[in-house]
mmCIF file of C-alpha atoms and ligand atoms in Angstrom:
data_model
loop_
_atom_site.group_PDB
_atom_site.id
_atom_site.type_symbol
_atom_site.label_atom_id
_atom_site.label_comp_id
_atom_site.label_asym_id
_atom_site.label_seq_id
_atom_site.Cartn_x
_atom_site.Cartn_y
_atom_site.Cartn_z
ATOM 1 C CA MET A 272 74.039 -138.428 119.815
ATOM 2 C CA PRO A 273 71.435 -137.478 122.241
ATOM 3 C CA SER A 274 67.873 -138.011 120.480
ATOM 4 C CA MET A 275 67.322 -134.329 121.001
ATOM 5 C CA LEU A 276 69.802 -132.018 119.917
ATOM 6 C CA GLN A 277 70.119 -129.290 122.673
ATOM 7 C CA ALA A 278 72.320 -126.676 121.210
ATOM 8 C CA LEU A 279 74.274 -126.201 117.963
ATOM 9 C CA PRO A 280 77.903 -127.102 117.954
ATOM 10 C CA ALA A 281 80.599 -124.395 118.841
ATOM 11 C CA ALA A 282 81.792 -124.368 115.070
ATOM 12 C CA HIS A 283 78.248 -123.862 113.554
ATOM 13 C CA PRO A 284 78.126 -120.753 111.441
ATOM 14 C CA LEU A 285 75.185 -119.397 113.317
ATOM 15 C CA VAL A 286 77.408 -119.695 116.811
ATOM 16 C CA THR A 287 80.794 -118.504 115.169
ATOM 17 C CA GLY A 288 78.948 -115.418 113.463
ATOM 18 C CA ALA A 289 79.737 -116.631 109.878
ATOM 19 C CA THR A 290 76.016 -116.163 108.894
ATOM 20 C CA SER A 291 74.074 -114.829 111.797
ATOM 21 C CA ASP A 292 74.142 -111.489 110.514
ATOM 22 C CA SER A 293 73.494 -112.540 106.942
ATOM 23 C CA PRO A 294 70.601 -110.539 105.155
ATOM 24 C CA LEU A 295 68.857 -113.989 105.154
ATOM 25 C CA ILE A 296 69.080 -114.743 108.804
ATOM 26 C CA THR A 297 68.300 -111.088 109.590
ATOM 27 C CA ALA A 298 65.124 -110.848 107.834
ATOM 28 C CA TYR A 299 63.864 -114.429 109.306
ATOM 29 C CA ARG A 300 64.549 -112.580 112.750
ATOM 30 C CA GLY A 301 62.465 -109.777 111.781
ATOM 31 C CA GLY A 302 64.916 -107.155 110.857
ATOM 32 C CA LYS A 303 65.709 -105.166 107.650
ATOM 33 C CA PRO A 304 69.257 -106.282 106.224
ATOM 34 C CA THR A 305 71.259 -104.063 104.069
ATOM 35 C CA ARG A 306 70.512 -106.170 100.904
ATOM 36 C CA ARG A 307 67.020 -107.645 100.189
ATOM 37 C CA PRO A 308 67.374 -111.332 100.655
ATOM 38 C CA VAL A 309 66.105 -113.747 97.958
ATOM 39 C CA TRP A 310 66.520 -117.430 97.220
ATOM 40 C CA PHE A 311 64.117 -119.782 95.036
ATOM 41 C CA MET A 312 62.400 -122.874 96.151
ATOM 42 C CA ARG A 313 63.799 -125.868 93.577
ATOM 43 C CA GLN A 314 66.776 -123.164 92.675
ATOM 44 C CA ALA A 315 68.812 -126.430 92.091
ATOM 45 C CA GLY A 316 67.530 -128.656 89.549
ATOM 46 C CA ARG A 317 66.586 -128.949 85.846
ATOM 47 C CA SER A 318 66.459 -125.255 84.683
ATOM 48 C CA LEU A 319 70.202 -125.468 85.051
ATOM 49 C CA PRO A 320 72.384 -126.775 82.149
ATOM 50 C CA GLU A 321 74.936 -127.472 84.656
ATOM 51 C CA TYR A 322 72.721 -129.762 86.883
ATOM 52 C CA ARG A 323 71.558 -131.634 84.010
ATOM 53 C CA GLU A 324 75.324 -132.368 83.196
ATOM 54 C CA ALA A 325 76.237 -133.249 86.839
ATOM 55 C CA ARG A 326 72.987 -135.719 87.123
ATOM 56 C CA GLN A 327 73.974 -137.612 83.790
ATOM 57 C CA GLY A 328 73.731 -141.367 84.450
ATOM 58 C CA ILE A 329 72.643 -141.135 88.116
ATOM 59 C CA SER A 330 69.560 -141.359 89.646
ATOM 60 C CA MET A 331 67.875 -138.767 91.783
ATOM 61 C CA LEU A 332 68.089 -140.528 95.038
ATOM 62 C CA ASP A 333 71.591 -141.756 94.411
ATOM 63 C CA SER A 334 72.873 -138.194 93.318
ATOM 64 C CA CYS A 335 71.470 -137.029 96.995
ATOM 65 C CA LEU A 336 73.338 -139.675 98.769
ATOM 66 C CA LYS A 337 76.785 -138.773 97.043
ATOM 67 C CA PRO A 338 78.024 -136.040 99.460
ATOM 68 C CA GLU A 339 80.350 -134.503 96.843
ATOM 69 C CA LEU A 340 77.616 -134.321 94.094
ATOM 70 C CA ALA A 341 74.809 -133.297 96.590
ATOM 71 C CA ALA A 342 77.319 -130.406 97.832
ATOM 72 C CA GLU A 343 78.021 -129.414 94.348
ATOM 73 C CA ILE A 344 74.449 -129.265 92.901
ATOM 74 C CA THR A 345 73.516 -127.254 96.055
ATOM 75 C CA LEU A 346 76.139 -124.896 95.294
ATOM 76 C CA GLN A 347 75.462 -124.446 91.445
ATOM 77 C CA PRO A 348 72.526 -122.001 91.781
ATOM 78 C CA VAL A 349 74.400 -119.935 94.533
ATOM 79 C CA ARG A 350 77.263 -119.397 92.200
ATOM 80 C CA ARG A 351 74.847 -118.596 89.251
ATOM 81 C CA HIS A 352 72.523 -116.322 90.638
ATOM 82 C CA ASP A 353 74.138 -114.700 93.533
ATOM 83 C CA VAL A 354 71.135 -115.689 95.658
ATOM 84 C CA ASP A 355 71.114 -115.121 99.423
ATOM 85 C CA ALA A 356 71.008 -118.759 100.514
ATOM 86 C CA GLY A 357 71.709 -122.420 99.469
ATOM 87 C CA ILE A 358 68.761 -124.974 99.986
ATOM 88 C CA PHE A 359 70.188 -128.304 100.563
ATOM 89 C CA PHE A 360 69.907 -130.527 97.506
ATOM 90 C CA SER A 361 68.031 -133.645 98.776
ATOM 91 C CA ASP A 362 64.430 -134.633 98.643
ATOM 92 C CA ILE A 363 61.554 -135.157 101.189
ATOM 93 C CA VAL A 364 61.837 -138.917 100.704
ATOM 94 C CA ILE A 365 65.407 -139.416 101.497
ATOM 95 C CA PRO A 366 64.829 -140.087 105.236
ATOM 96 C CA LEU A 367 62.308 -142.804 103.960
ATOM 97 C CA LYS A 368 64.808 -144.172 101.657
ATOM 98 C CA LEU A 369 67.659 -144.032 104.746
ATOM 99 C CA ALA A 370 65.195 -145.807 106.986
ATOM 100 C CA GLY A 371 65.261 -148.602 104.441
ATOM 101 C CA VAL A 372 61.626 -147.946 102.955
ATOM 102 C CA GLY A 373 61.486 -149.166 99.228
ATOM 103 C CA VAL A 374 61.011 -145.880 97.511
ATOM 104 C CA ASP A 375 62.168 -144.321 94.313
ATOM 105 C CA ILE A 376 61.905 -141.029 92.181
ATOM 106 C CA VAL A 377 60.784 -142.007 88.826
ATOM 107 C CA PRO A 378 61.594 -139.511 86.121
ATOM 108 C CA GLY A 379 58.505 -137.632 85.014
ATOM 109 C CA VAL A 380 56.615 -139.018 87.887
ATOM 110 C CA GLY A 381 58.038 -138.354 91.418
ATOM 111 C CA PRO A 382 58.310 -140.373 94.532
ATOM 112 C CA VAL A 383 56.933 -143.725 94.055
ATOM 113 C CA LEU A 384 56.989 -146.645 97.067
ATOM 114 C CA GLU A 385 57.447 -150.314 96.538
ATOM 115 C CA ASN A 386 54.450 -150.989 99.093
ATOM 116 C CA PRO A 387 52.218 -148.284 99.936
ATOM 117 C CA VAL A 388 51.458 -147.809 103.837
ATOM 118 C CA ARG A 389 47.510 -148.506 104.041
ATOM 119 C CA THR A 390 47.169 -150.662 107.112
ATOM 120 C CA ALA A 391 48.089 -150.661 110.732
ATOM 121 C CA ALA A 392 50.148 -153.593 110.130
ATOM 122 C CA ASP A 393 52.121 -151.510 107.363
ATOM 123 C CA VAL A 394 52.579 -148.761 109.812
ATOM 124 C CA ALA A 395 53.962 -151.183 112.518
ATOM 125 C CA ALA A 396 56.242 -152.690 109.982
ATOM 126 C CA LEU A 397 57.941 -149.518 109.070
ATOM 127 C CA PRO A 398 61.672 -149.533 109.789
ATOM 128 C CA LYS A 399 63.051 -146.697 112.007
ATOM 129 C CA LEU A 400 65.300 -144.091 110.688
ATOM 130 C CA THR A 401 68.602 -144.004 112.789
ATOM 131 C CA TRP A 402 71.147 -141.289 113.146
ATOM 132 C CA GLU A 403 73.780 -143.443 111.881
ATOM 133 C CA ALA A 404 72.069 -143.732 108.603
ATOM 134 C CA LEU A 405 71.892 -140.008 108.151
ATOM 135 C CA GLU A 406 75.788 -139.852 107.899
ATOM 136 C CA PRO A 407 75.744 -139.085 104.292
ATOM 137 C CA ILE A 408 73.518 -136.114 104.896
ATOM 138 C CA ARG A 409 75.620 -134.712 107.418
ATOM 139 C CA GLN A 410 78.720 -135.023 105.309
ATOM 140 C CA ALA A 411 77.222 -133.229 102.202
ATOM 141 C CA VAL A 412 75.931 -130.556 104.604
ATOM 142 C CA ARG A 413 79.520 -130.019 106.165
ATOM 143 C CA LEU A 414 80.921 -129.814 102.477
ATOM 144 C CA THR A 415 78.291 -127.389 101.496
ATOM 145 C CA VAL A 416 78.527 -125.100 104.458
ATOM 146 C CA GLU A 417 82.603 -125.096 104.080
ATOM 147 C CA GLU A 418 82.257 -123.685 100.378
ATOM 148 C CA LEU A 419 79.090 -121.392 101.230
ATOM 149 C CA GLY A 420 81.175 -119.418 103.920
ATOM 150 C CA SER A 421 78.961 -116.222 104.906
ATOM 151 C CA THR A 422 76.072 -117.585 102.714
ATOM 152 C CA PRO A 423 73.482 -119.630 104.879
ATOM 153 C CA LEU A 424 72.348 -123.007 103.916
ATOM 154 C CA ILE A 425 68.659 -123.720 104.481
ATOM 155 C CA GLY A 426 67.986 -127.357 105.544
ATOM 156 C CA PHE A 427 64.433 -128.889 104.822
ATOM 157 C CA ALA A 428 62.030 -131.737 105.414
ATOM 158 C CA GLY A 429 58.569 -132.809 104.291
ATOM 159 C CA ALA A 430 55.820 -132.440 106.858
ATOM 160 C CA PRO A 431 54.190 -135.415 107.980
ATOM 161 C CA PHE A 432 51.030 -134.891 105.785
ATOM 162 C CA THR A 433 52.885 -134.521 102.615
ATOM 163 C CA LEU A 434 55.020 -137.328 103.508
ATOM 164 C CA ALA A 435 52.167 -139.641 104.413
ATOM 165 C CA ALA A 436 50.446 -138.426 101.169
ATOM 166 C CA TYR A 437 53.008 -140.157 99.166
ATOM 167 C CA MET A 438 53.349 -142.999 101.608
ATOM 168 C CA VAL A 439 49.608 -144.076 101.503
ATOM 169 C CA GLU A 440 48.838 -143.359 97.800
ATOM 170 C CA GLY A 441 52.298 -144.891 96.821
ATOM 171 C CA ARG A 442 52.784 -142.026 94.411
ATOM 172 C CA PRO A 443 52.019 -138.477 93.407
ATOM 173 C CA SER A 444 48.238 -137.849 93.539
ATOM 174 C CA ARG A 445 46.095 -134.702 93.132
ATOM 175 C CA ASP A 446 43.456 -134.658 95.775
ATOM 176 C CA HIS A 447 45.368 -137.000 98.464
ATOM 177 C CA LEU A 448 42.288 -138.834 98.872
ATOM 178 C CA GLY A 449 44.000 -141.777 100.621
ATOM 179 C CA PRO A 450 45.495 -140.084 103.736
ATOM 180 C CA ARG A 451 42.317 -137.863 104.046
ATOM 181 C CA THR A 452 40.121 -141.166 104.209
ATOM 182 C CA MET A 453 42.477 -142.752 106.485
ATOM 183 C CA MET A 454 42.582 -139.771 108.981
ATOM 184 C CA HIS A 455 38.890 -140.238 109.564
ATOM 185 C CA ALA A 456 38.262 -144.112 108.592
ATOM 186 C CA ASP A 457 41.288 -145.192 111.103
ATOM 187 C CA PRO A 458 42.388 -142.240 112.925
ATOM 188 C CA GLU A 459 44.681 -144.607 115.255
ATOM 189 C CA THR A 460 46.834 -145.943 112.202
ATOM 190 C CA TRP A 461 46.761 -142.330 110.882
ATOM 191 C CA LYS A 462 48.259 -140.900 113.981
ATOM 192 C CA ALA A 463 50.598 -143.986 114.000
ATOM 193 C CA LEU A 464 51.899 -143.067 110.617
ATOM 194 C CA ALA A 465 51.986 -139.392 110.936
ATOM 195 C CA ASP A 466 54.300 -139.811 114.109
ATOM 196 C CA TRP A 467 56.276 -142.118 112.162
ATOM 197 C CA ALA A 468 56.779 -139.460 109.475
ATOM 198 C CA ALA A 469 57.222 -136.765 112.069
ATOM 199 C CA ASP A 470 60.032 -138.523 113.702
ATOM 200 C CA ALA A 471 61.933 -139.319 110.380
ATOM 201 C CA SER A 472 61.453 -135.677 109.138
ATOM 202 C CA GLY A 473 62.618 -134.428 112.728
ATOM 203 C CA LEU A 474 65.769 -136.533 112.746
ATOM 204 C CA PHE A 475 66.484 -135.308 109.147
ATOM 205 C CA LEU A 476 66.143 -131.630 109.925
ATOM 206 C CA GLN A 477 68.273 -132.257 113.027
ATOM 207 C CA ALA A 478 70.964 -133.904 111.167
ATOM 208 C CA GLN A 479 71.248 -130.932 108.490
ATOM 209 C CA LEU A 480 71.260 -128.238 111.401
ATOM 210 C CA GLU A 481 73.809 -130.235 113.556
ATOM 211 C CA ALA A 482 76.196 -130.117 110.433
ATOM 212 C CA GLY A 483 75.903 -126.630 109.663
ATOM 213 C CA ALA A 484 72.694 -125.580 108.155
ATOM 214 C CA SER A 485 71.500 -121.923 109.516
ATOM 215 C CA ALA A 486 67.736 -122.434 108.975
ATOM 216 C CA ALA A 487 65.305 -125.077 108.239
ATOM 217 C CA GLN A 488 61.975 -125.132 106.188
ATOM 218 C CA LEU A 489 59.238 -127.646 106.690
ATOM 219 C CA PHE A 490 57.340 -128.227 103.300
ATOM 220 C CA ASP A 491 53.817 -129.350 104.042
ATOM 221 C CA SER A 492 53.157 -128.972 100.209
ATOM 222 C CA TRP A 493 49.916 -130.602 99.982
ATOM 223 C CA ALA A 494 48.304 -129.349 103.162
ATOM 224 C CA GLY A 495 46.189 -127.179 100.966
ATOM 225 C CA SER A 496 44.067 -130.117 100.391
ATOM 226 C CA LEU A 497 42.836 -130.288 104.037
ATOM 227 C CA GLY A 498 40.318 -127.950 105.558
ATOM 228 C CA LEU A 499 41.278 -126.161 108.791
ATOM 229 C CA ALA A 500 39.553 -128.441 111.110
ATOM 230 C CA ASP A 501 41.291 -131.730 109.816
ATOM 231 C CA TYR A 502 44.497 -129.811 109.692
ATOM 232 C CA GLU A 503 44.216 -128.554 113.318
ATOM 233 C CA ARG A 504 43.022 -132.143 114.355
ATOM 234 C CA TYR A 505 45.037 -134.517 112.446
ATOM 235 C CA VAL A 506 47.947 -132.698 111.027
ATOM 236 C CA ALA A 507 49.407 -129.907 113.042
ATOM 237 C CA PRO A 508 50.208 -132.108 116.060
ATOM 238 C CA ALA A 509 52.532 -134.414 113.989
ATOM 239 C CA SER A 510 54.063 -131.212 112.165
ATOM 240 C CA ALA A 511 54.842 -129.821 115.692
ATOM 241 C CA ARG A 512 56.168 -133.191 116.614
ATOM 242 C CA ALA A 513 58.512 -132.979 113.558
ATOM 243 C CA LEU A 514 59.793 -129.425 114.643
ATOM 244 C CA ASP A 515 60.300 -130.404 118.446
ATOM 245 C CA ALA A 516 63.622 -132.064 117.235
ATOM 246 C CA VAL A 517 64.999 -128.746 116.488
ATOM 247 C CA ARG A 518 63.079 -126.240 118.531
ATOM 248 C CA GLY A 519 65.193 -123.705 120.415
ATOM 249 C CA LEU A 520 68.551 -124.122 118.793
ATOM 250 C CA GLY A 521 68.265 -120.597 117.319
ATOM 251 C CA ALA A 522 68.011 -121.633 113.773
ATOM 252 C CA PRO A 523 65.017 -119.879 112.177
ATOM 253 C CA LEU A 524 62.225 -122.256 111.111
ATOM 254 C CA ILE A 525 60.022 -121.825 108.083
ATOM 255 C CA HIS A 526 56.788 -123.444 107.281
ATOM 256 C CA PHE A 527 55.212 -123.677 103.769
ATOM 257 C CA GLY A 528 52.569 -125.104 101.798
ATOM 258 C CA THR A 529 50.525 -124.501 98.633
ATOM 259 C CA GLY A 530 46.996 -123.593 98.518
ATOM 260 C CA THR A 531 47.292 -122.928 102.161
ATOM 261 C CA SER A 532 45.698 -119.305 102.462
ATOM 262 C CA GLU A 533 43.208 -120.407 104.917
ATOM 263 C CA LEU A 534 45.659 -122.562 106.927
ATOM 264 C CA LEU A 535 48.387 -119.891 107.536
ATOM 265 C CA PRO A 536 47.512 -119.100 111.233
ATOM 266 C CA ALA A 537 47.269 -122.858 112.343
ATOM 267 C CA MET A 538 50.246 -123.485 110.397
ATOM 268 C CA HIS A 539 52.214 -120.798 112.033
ATOM 269 C CA ARG A 540 50.873 -121.986 115.454
ATOM 270 C CA VAL A 541 52.645 -125.319 115.229
ATOM 271 C CA GLY A 542 55.609 -123.156 116.027
ATOM 272 C CA VAL A 543 57.832 -121.778 113.569
ATOM 273 C CA ASP A 544 59.580 -118.308 113.115
ATOM 274 C CA VAL A 545 58.594 -117.643 109.401
ATOM 275 C CA MET A 546 55.643 -118.262 107.158
ATOM 276 C CA GLY A 547 56.195 -119.071 103.523
ATOM 277 C CA VAL A 548 53.338 -117.808 101.275
ATOM 278 C CA ASP A 549 52.299 -119.282 97.875
ATOM 279 C CA TYR A 550 51.527 -117.241 95.109
ATOM 280 C CA ARG A 551 47.747 -117.186 95.569
ATOM 281 C CA LEU A 552 47.679 -114.676 98.513
ATOM 282 C CA PRO A 553 49.246 -111.303 98.648
ATOM 283 C CA LEU A 554 51.788 -110.759 101.098
ATOM 284 C CA ASP A 555 49.984 -107.833 102.862
ATOM 285 C CA GLU A 556 46.912 -110.000 103.274
ATOM 286 C CA ALA A 557 49.116 -112.770 104.655
ATOM 287 C CA ASN A 558 50.630 -110.545 107.148
ATOM 288 C CA ARG A 559 47.137 -109.066 107.911
ATOM 289 C CA ARG A 560 45.799 -112.601 108.786
ATOM 290 C CA LEU A 561 49.026 -113.410 110.875
ATOM 291 C CA GLY A 562 48.412 -110.575 113.088
ATOM 292 C CA GLY A 563 51.437 -108.343 111.718
ATOM 293 C CA ALA A 564 53.737 -110.397 113.801
ATOM 294 C CA VAL A 565 55.443 -112.728 111.349
ATOM 295 C CA PRO A 566 58.207 -112.384 109.043
ATOM 296 C CA LEU A 567 57.026 -113.850 105.435
ATOM 297 C CA GLN A 568 58.707 -115.667 102.492
ATOM 298 C CA GLY A 569 57.318 -115.451 98.944
ATOM 299 C CA ASN A 570 55.691 -115.073 96.769
ATOM 300 C CA ILE A 571 56.552 -114.468 93.014
ATOM 301 C CA ASP A 572 54.247 -116.215 90.724
ATOM 302 C CA PRO A 573 56.269 -118.678 89.086
ATOM 303 C CA ALA A 574 53.750 -118.578 85.979
ATOM 304 C CA LEU A 575 55.108 -115.052 85.281
ATOM 305 C CA LEU A 576 58.763 -116.140 84.921
ATOM 306 C CA PRO A 577 58.340 -116.548 80.916
ATOM 307 C CA ALA A 578 56.302 -113.569 80.764
ATOM 308 C CA PRO A 579 57.808 -110.230 79.110
ATOM 309 C CA TRP A 580 60.352 -108.927 81.585
ATOM 310 C CA GLU A 581 58.269 -105.511 82.099
ATOM 311 C CA VAL A 582 55.469 -107.746 83.273
ATOM 312 C CA LEU A 583 57.567 -109.904 85.488
ATOM 313 C CA GLU A 584 59.373 -106.723 86.875
ATOM 314 C CA ALA A 585 56.189 -105.027 87.744
ATOM 315 C CA HIS A 586 55.046 -108.039 89.574
ATOM 316 C CA VAL A 587 58.297 -108.489 91.610
ATOM 317 C CA ARG A 588 58.032 -104.956 92.691
ATOM 318 C CA GLU A 589 54.259 -105.543 93.681
ATOM 319 C CA VAL A 590 55.531 -108.381 95.793
ATOM 320 C CA ILE A 591 58.256 -106.203 97.391
ATOM 321 C CA ALA A 592 55.695 -103.641 98.069
ATOM 322 C CA ALA A 593 53.439 -105.986 99.582
ATOM 323 C CA GLY A 594 56.027 -107.599 101.701
ATOM 324 C CA ALA A 595 57.149 -104.424 103.321
ATOM 325 C CA SER A 596 54.152 -104.574 105.453
ATOM 326 C CA ALA A 597 55.657 -107.843 107.209
ATOM 327 C CA PRO A 598 58.274 -107.592 110.052
ATOM 328 C CA GLY A 599 60.648 -109.085 107.730
ATOM 329 C CA HIS A 600 60.405 -110.459 104.034
ATOM 330 C CA VAL A 601 62.533 -112.829 102.257
ATOM 331 C CA VAL A 602 61.761 -113.016 98.573
ATOM 332 C CA ASN A 603 61.006 -116.268 97.043
ATOM 333 C CA LEU A 604 58.812 -117.945 94.321
ATOM 334 C CA GLY A 605 55.184 -118.901 95.455
ATOM 335 C CA HIS A 606 56.066 -122.491 94.595
ATOM 336 C CA GLY A 607 59.283 -123.972 92.850
ATOM 337 C CA VAL A 608 61.355 -122.975 89.866
ATOM 338 C CA PRO A 609 59.485 -124.849 86.786
ATOM 339 C CA PRO A 610 62.025 -126.958 85.100
ATOM 340 C CA GLU A 611 61.875 -125.108 81.765
ATOM 341 C CA THR A 612 62.360 -121.838 83.335
ATOM 342 C CA ASP A 613 65.507 -119.767 81.443
ATOM 343 C CA PRO A 614 68.012 -119.286 84.275
ATOM 344 C CA ALA A 615 69.110 -115.985 82.951
ATOM 345 C CA VAL A 616 65.557 -114.658 84.117
ATOM 346 C CA LEU A 617 66.212 -115.879 87.425
ATOM 347 C CA THR A 618 69.767 -114.145 87.473
ATOM 348 C CA ARG A 619 67.928 -110.955 86.499
ATOM 349 C CA VAL A 620 65.102 -111.278 89.189
ATOM 350 C CA VAL A 621 67.815 -111.516 91.819
ATOM 351 C CA GLU A 622 69.744 -108.289 90.548
ATOM 352 C CA LEU A 623 66.328 -106.760 90.131
ATOM 353 C CA ILE A 624 65.411 -107.598 93.939
ATOM 354 C CA HIS A 625 68.903 -106.602 95.186
ATOM 355 C CA SER A 626 68.744 -103.304 93.613
ATOM 356 C CA ILE A 627 65.748 -102.095 95.273
ATOM 357 C CA GLY A 628 66.386 -100.350 98.561
ATOM 358 C CA TYR A 629 64.096 -100.159 101.805
HETATM 359 O O1 LIG B 980 66.504 -126.221 94.790
HETATM 360 C C1 LIG B 980 65.797 -127.173 95.703
HETATM 361 O O2 LIG B 980 64.783 -126.986 96.111
HETATM 362 C C2 LIG B 980 66.347 -128.729 95.792
HETATM 363 C C3 LIG B 980 65.950 -129.450 96.626
HETATM 364 C C4 LIG B 980 64.779 -130.268 96.985
HETATM 365 C C5 LIG B 980 63.652 -129.865 97.405
HETATM 366 C C6 LIG B 980 63.469 -128.981 98.721
HETATM 367 C C7 LIG B 980 64.110 -131.290 95.907
HETATM 368 C C8 LIG B 980 64.876 -131.828 94.872
HETATM 369 N N1 LIG B 980 63.019 -131.943 96.330
HETATM 370 C C9 LIG B 980 62.492 -130.874 97.364
HETATM 371 C C10 LIG B 980 61.439 -131.067 98.090
HETATM 372 C C11 LIG B 980 60.239 -131.609 97.800
HETATM 373 N N2 LIG B 980 60.347 -132.928 97.193
HETATM 374 C C12 LIG B 980 58.929 -131.376 97.809
HETATM 375 C C13 LIG B 980 58.690 -130.131 98.482
HETATM 376 C C14 LIG B 980 58.648 -128.956 97.660
HETATM 377 C C15 LIG B 980 57.826 -128.713 96.618
HETATM 378 O O3 LIG B 980 56.489 -128.733 96.998
HETATM 379 O O4 LIG B 980 58.173 -128.738 95.493
HETATM 380 C C16 LIG B 980 58.202 -132.351 97.468
HETATM 381 C C17 LIG B 980 56.655 -132.337 97.101
HETATM 382 C C18 LIG B 980 58.904 -133.707 96.662
HETATM 383 C C19 LIG B 980 58.507 -134.714 96.014
HETATM 384 C C20 LIG B 980 59.129 -134.696 94.672
HETATM 385 N N3 LIG B 980 60.354 -135.061 94.514
HETATM 386 C C21 LIG B 980 58.361 -134.306 93.404
HETATM 387 C C22 LIG B 980 57.030 -133.809 93.440
HETATM 388 C C23 LIG B 980 56.082 -134.913 92.942
HETATM 389 C C24 LIG B 980 54.565 -134.521 92.978
HETATM 390 O O5 LIG B 980 53.850 -135.132 93.664
HETATM 391 O O6 LIG B 980 54.221 -133.689 91.993
HETATM 392 C C25 LIG B 980 59.353 -134.648 92.334
HETATM 393 C C26 LIG B 980 59.138 -134.312 90.994
HETATM 394 C C27 LIG B 980 60.446 -134.830 93.033
HETATM 395 C C28 LIG B 980 61.822 -135.216 92.549
HETATM 396 C C29 LIG B 980 62.866 -134.117 92.659
HETATM 397 N N4 LIG B 980 63.202 -133.435 93.901
HETATM 398 C C30 LIG B 980 64.223 -132.603 93.840
HETATM 399 C C31 LIG B 980 64.421 -132.525 92.304
HETATM 400 C C32 LIG B 980 65.568 -131.564 91.795
HETATM 401 C C33 LIG B 980 63.727 -133.471 91.523
HETATM 402 C C34 LIG B 980 63.556 -133.626 90.254
HETATM 403 C C35 LIG B 980 64.439 -134.610 89.751
HETATM 404 C C36 LIG B 980 64.701 -134.676 88.629
HETATM 405 O O7 LIG B 980 64.315 -135.143 87.586
HETATM 406 O O8 LIG B 980 66.036 -133.928 88.198
#
């Protein structure tokens, strides 16, 4: 396997045509498909009883590394909600785990590292992720794509800043002070860490695309804690480096973060096709900030999912009207599905979106 994938394999669903004209890919490419595409971040997961059942007695990271189980969990929300894409069931810390970094996902907490990475020596000691170690990921993607047929699978990875935020703090944090201090106090160590994370995420994306994912989303969930100057100087180059691994393959690339209204153009400039927008910024304003040239994804406010149906419906219609200004629109939430969400509401939202013509 070359270190840089040059082209998708001949059997890839974007190459055979299985997914290339799907509503999702058409909208990501700036077109208006026959049916309005929608999927939900965190559509697989605790909101689904079948997920809770499948996960009984098995840890989060172990379930990601069992190909049949990861494929099954990925397919559950597609079957149930008739969404226009699967999002690969995995986690942004899986590349760390497969590289040999001590990391676990602690229920009720999130990713926790055995040894936080804080010094130049810590960074130098990080093991390198290999292509071989990613075999369970490629297997899970192959199984999933086979079942999905003409429905595209979206692969993903954590962006270097969001990954480094967990690595430096050692656990979830609110303000991400550790990595923000490091980039100024010790820029060389920061760059080495961000580049390590970029290479791990880049290889993770490459594995998913090579095995059959039709698009890929880079999650910089916590980039919103950065000012624009820090983002551009210390983070954007590493995010661009992660994407270098999969650029030019013809699979649409999406970039998403929360609290990133002020960063949208800078995040687009790292070289992606589509911008995900969180719930804070109306899509017509996001479109204006991006010069009217970028397909958008978003941005139903997850807080409205438990609201009375009339309130939620009006909001969904507003999101669709605002998204119509962009050259392409894939409907999604403005962040992940909250675990306590009633899945029947999500199914109804999908039906509503599919019923609205252009
Ligand atoms: O349907 C899907 O989207 C499932 C696939 C998926 C994705 C895309 C999971 C499964 N995790 C992710 C990405 C991910 N993981 C992100 C980026 C997206 C986002 O912002 O939500 C982040 C920040 C993580 C880190 C993480 N993993 C957290 C957040 C902790 C924090 O800092 O607040 C948590 C809680 C996890 C565990 C996790 N990952 C995925 C699931 C279903 C779960 C919950 C595990 C469980 O208890 O069942």
